Coordinates of C-alpha atoms in Angstrom, one line a residue:
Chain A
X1 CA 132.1 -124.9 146.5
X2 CA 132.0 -126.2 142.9
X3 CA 132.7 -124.1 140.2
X4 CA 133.3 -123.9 136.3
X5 CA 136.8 -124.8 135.1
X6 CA 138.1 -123.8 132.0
X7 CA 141.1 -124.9 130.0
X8 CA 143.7 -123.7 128.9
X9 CA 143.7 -120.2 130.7
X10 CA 145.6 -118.7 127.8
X11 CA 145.6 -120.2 124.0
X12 CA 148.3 -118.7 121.1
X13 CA 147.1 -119.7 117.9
X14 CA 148.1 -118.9 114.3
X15 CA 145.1 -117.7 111.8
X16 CA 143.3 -120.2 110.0
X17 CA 144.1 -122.9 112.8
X18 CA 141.5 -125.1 114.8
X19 CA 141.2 -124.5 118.4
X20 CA 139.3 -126.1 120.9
X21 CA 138.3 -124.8 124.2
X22 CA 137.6 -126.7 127.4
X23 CA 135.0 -126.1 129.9
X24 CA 134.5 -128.5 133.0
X25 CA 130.8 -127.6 133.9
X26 CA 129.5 -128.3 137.6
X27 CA 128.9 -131.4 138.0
X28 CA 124.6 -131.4 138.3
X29 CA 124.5 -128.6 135.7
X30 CA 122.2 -129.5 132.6
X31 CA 122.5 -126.5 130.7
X32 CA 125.6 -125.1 128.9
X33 CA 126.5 -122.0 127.4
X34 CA 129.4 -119.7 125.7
X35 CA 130.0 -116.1 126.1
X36 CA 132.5 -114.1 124.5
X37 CA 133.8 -110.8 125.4
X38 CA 136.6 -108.8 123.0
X39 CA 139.0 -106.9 124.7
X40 CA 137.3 -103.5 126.0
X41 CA 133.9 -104.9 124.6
X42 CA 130.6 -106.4 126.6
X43 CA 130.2 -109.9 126.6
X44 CA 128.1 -111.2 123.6
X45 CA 125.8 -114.6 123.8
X46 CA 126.9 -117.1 121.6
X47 CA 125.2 -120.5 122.2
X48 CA 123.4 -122.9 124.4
X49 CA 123.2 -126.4 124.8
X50 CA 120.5 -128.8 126.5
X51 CA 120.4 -132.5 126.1
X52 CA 123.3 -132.9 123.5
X53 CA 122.0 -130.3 120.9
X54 CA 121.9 -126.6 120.3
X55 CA 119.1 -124.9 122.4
X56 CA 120.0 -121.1 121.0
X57 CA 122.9 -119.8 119.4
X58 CA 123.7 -116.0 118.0
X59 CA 124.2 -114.7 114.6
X60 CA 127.9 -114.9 115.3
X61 CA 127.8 -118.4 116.4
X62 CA 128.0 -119.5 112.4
X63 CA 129.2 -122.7 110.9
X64 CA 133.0 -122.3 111.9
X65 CA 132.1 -122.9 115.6
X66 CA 130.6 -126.1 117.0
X67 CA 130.1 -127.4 120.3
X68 CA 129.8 -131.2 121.9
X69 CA 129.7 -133.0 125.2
X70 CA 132.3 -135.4 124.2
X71 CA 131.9 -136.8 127.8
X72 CA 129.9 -136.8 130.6
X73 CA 132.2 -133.9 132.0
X74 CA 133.7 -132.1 129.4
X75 CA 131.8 -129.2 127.0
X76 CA 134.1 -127.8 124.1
X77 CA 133.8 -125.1 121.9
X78 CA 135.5 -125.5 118.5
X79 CA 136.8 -123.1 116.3
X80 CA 137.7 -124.3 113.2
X81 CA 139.9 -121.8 111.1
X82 CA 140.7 -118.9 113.3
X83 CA 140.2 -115.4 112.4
X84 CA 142.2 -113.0 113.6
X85 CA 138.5 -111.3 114.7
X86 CA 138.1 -114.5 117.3
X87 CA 140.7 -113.1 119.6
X88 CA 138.5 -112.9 122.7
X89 CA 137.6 -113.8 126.4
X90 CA 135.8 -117.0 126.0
X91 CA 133.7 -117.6 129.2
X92 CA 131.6 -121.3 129.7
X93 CA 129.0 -121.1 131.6
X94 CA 126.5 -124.1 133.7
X95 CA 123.3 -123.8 134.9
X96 CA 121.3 -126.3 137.0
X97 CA 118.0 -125.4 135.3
X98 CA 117.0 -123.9 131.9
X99 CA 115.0 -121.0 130.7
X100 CA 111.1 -121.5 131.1
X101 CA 109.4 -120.8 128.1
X102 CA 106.6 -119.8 130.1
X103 CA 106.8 -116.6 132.0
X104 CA 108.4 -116.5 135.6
X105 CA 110.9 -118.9 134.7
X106 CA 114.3 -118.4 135.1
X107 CA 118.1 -120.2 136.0
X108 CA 121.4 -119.0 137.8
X109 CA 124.0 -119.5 135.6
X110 CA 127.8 -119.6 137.1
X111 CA 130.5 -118.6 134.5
X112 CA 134.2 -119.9 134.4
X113 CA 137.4 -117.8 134.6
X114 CA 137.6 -117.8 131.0
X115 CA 140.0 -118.4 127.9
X116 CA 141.8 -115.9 126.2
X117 CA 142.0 -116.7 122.5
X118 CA 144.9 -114.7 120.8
X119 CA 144.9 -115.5 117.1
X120 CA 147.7 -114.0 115.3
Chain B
X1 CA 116.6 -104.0 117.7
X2 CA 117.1 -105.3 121.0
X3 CA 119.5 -103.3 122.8
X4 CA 120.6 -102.5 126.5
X5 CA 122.2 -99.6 127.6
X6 CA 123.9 -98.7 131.1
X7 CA 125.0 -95.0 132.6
X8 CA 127.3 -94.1 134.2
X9 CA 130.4 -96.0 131.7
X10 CA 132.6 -95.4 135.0
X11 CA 131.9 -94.2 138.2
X12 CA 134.5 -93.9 141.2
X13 CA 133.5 -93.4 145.0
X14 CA 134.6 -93.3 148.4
X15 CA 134.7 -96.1 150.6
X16 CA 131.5 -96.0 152.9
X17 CA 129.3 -94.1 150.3
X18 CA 125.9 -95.4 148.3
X19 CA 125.6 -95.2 144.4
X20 CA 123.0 -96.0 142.0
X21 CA 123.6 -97.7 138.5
X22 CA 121.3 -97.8 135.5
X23 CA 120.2 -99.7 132.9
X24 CA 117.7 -99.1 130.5
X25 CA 116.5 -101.6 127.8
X26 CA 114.5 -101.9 124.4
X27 CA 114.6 -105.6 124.4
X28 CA 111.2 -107.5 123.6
X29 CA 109.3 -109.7 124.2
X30 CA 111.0 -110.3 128.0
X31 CA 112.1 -112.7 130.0
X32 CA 114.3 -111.6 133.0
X33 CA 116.5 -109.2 133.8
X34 CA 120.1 -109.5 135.7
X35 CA 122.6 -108.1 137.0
X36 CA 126.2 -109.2 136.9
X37 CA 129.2 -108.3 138.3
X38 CA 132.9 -108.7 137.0
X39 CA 136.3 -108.7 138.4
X40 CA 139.0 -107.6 135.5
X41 CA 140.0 -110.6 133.5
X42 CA 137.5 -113.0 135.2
X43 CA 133.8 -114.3 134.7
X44 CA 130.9 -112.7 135.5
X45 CA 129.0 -113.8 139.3
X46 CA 125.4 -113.3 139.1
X47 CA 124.2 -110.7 141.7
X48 CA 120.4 -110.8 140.6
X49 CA 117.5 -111.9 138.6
X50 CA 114.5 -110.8 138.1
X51 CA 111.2 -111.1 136.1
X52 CA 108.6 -109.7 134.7
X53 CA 106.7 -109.9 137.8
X54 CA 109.5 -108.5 140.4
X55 CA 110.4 -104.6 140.8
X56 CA 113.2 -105.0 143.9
X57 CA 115.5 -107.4 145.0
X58 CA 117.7 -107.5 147.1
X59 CA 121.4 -109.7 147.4
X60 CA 123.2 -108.4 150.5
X61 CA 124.3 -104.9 150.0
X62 CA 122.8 -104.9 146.4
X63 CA 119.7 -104.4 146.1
X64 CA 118.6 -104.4 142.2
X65 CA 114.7 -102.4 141.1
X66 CA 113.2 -103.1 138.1
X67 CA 110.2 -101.2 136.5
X68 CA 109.2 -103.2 133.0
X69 CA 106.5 -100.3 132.1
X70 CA 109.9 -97.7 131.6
X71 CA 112.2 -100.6 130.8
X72 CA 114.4 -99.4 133.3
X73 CA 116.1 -101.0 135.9
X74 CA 119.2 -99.8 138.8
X75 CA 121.4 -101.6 140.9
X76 CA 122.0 -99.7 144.2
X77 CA 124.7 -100.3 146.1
X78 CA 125.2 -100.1 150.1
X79 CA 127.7 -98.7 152.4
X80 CA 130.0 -99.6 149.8
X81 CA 133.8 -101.5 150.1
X82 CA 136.7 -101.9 148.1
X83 CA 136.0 -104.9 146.7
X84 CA 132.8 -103.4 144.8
X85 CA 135.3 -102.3 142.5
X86 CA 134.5 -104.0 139.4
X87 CA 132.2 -103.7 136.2
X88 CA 128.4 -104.2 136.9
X89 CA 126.6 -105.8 134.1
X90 CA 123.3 -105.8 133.2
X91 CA 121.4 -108.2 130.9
X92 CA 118.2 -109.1 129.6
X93 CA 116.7 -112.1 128.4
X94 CA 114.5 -112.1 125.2
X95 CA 111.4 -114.5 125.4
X96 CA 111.0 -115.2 122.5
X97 CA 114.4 -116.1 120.9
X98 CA 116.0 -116.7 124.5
X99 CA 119.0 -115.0 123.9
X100 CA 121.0 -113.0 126.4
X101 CA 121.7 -109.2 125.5
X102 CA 124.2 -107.5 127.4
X103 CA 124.7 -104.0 128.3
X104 CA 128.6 -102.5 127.8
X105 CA 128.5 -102.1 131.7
X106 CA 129.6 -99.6 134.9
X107 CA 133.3 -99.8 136.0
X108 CA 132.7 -98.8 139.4
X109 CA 136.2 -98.1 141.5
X110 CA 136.2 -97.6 145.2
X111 CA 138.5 -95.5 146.7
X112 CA 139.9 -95.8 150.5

């Protein structure tokens, strides 16, 4: 069955670095998305992505992240000087279809195993 | 402000038994509404969605109500097994912004 790959599984990274995180959507999937989840916290919303731009993102998605489709495979999430408040869970997610904007619409998104950021 | 809230924070329960998990939200306008579960340290599996339109569905042993006059919905759970033990997640979609507001979730444990 396909799923969502992520890589790496585990990322160590002094403050003030650039990380970039790896997500392998499934393969027919047009819509992408990243989730984050602090230890012991719920998962927050942080962006989507449709056709090579930004659909949505959240008021914590500012400019020190960024994402791209560098390839027809690969999504990435970029973090460009770590905070030690980025350590996280960060889950990619795919979906086949996107969010109507009319009502009744709705996708199934699948999520990956995630990437724990530790920023120290 | 847009906000979802879920009761009980933990619940543990026998093998074999029922139980009932809530969620009420103040988000608006809506979209949809779903429920998620998650294993510790991995990524959330969607169990169910549902619209404005839809008060019950069902996904095996989970069958998921919604009521959008209360902004409530629950997330019963059948004959249950030890693998149920996980955190249940529910989250709501805005219509208008099309953002995703989760609740803190239920750690449910099963006990033999």
């Amino acid at each position: 069955e396909p799923e969502v790959t992520q890589t790496p599984s585990h990322q160590v990274t002094q403050m003030g670095q650039e990380v970039i995180l790896r997500c392998v959507p499934i393969s027919n999937h047009l819509y992408f998305y990243w989730y984050r989840q602090i230890l012991g916290q719920k998962v927050e919303f942080l962006v989507s992505f449709y056709n090579n731009e930004i659909s949505e993102k959240s008021e914590i998605f500012d400019d020190q992240f960024s994402v791209e489709r560098p390839d027809g495979s690969n999504f990435t999430l970029k973090i460009r000087s770590t905070k030690l408040e980025d350590s996280a869970m960060y889950f990619c997610a795919s979906s086949k279809t996107g969010e109507t904007r009319y009502k009744g619409g709705y996708n199934e998104q699948f999520f990956g195993p995630g990437t724990r950021l530790t920023v120290l | 402000k847009n906000q979802v809230e879920q009761s009980p924070q933990s619940l543990i329960i026998l093998e074999g038994k029922n139980c009932t998990l809530q969620c009420n939200y103040t988000v608006s306008p809506f979209s949809n509404l779903r429920w998620y579960k998650q294993d510790t340290g991995r990524g959330p599996v969607s169990l169910t969605i549902m619209t404005f339109s839809e008060n019950t569905k069902s996904n095996g042993r989970y069958t998921a109500t919604l009521d959008a006059d209360t902004k409530q919905s629950s997330l019963h759970i059948t004959a249950s097994q030890l693998s149920d033990s996980a955190s249940y997640i529910c989250v709501v979609l805005t219509s208008g912004t099309y953002k995703y507001i989760f609740g803190t979730g239920t750690r449910l444990k099963v006990l033999a």
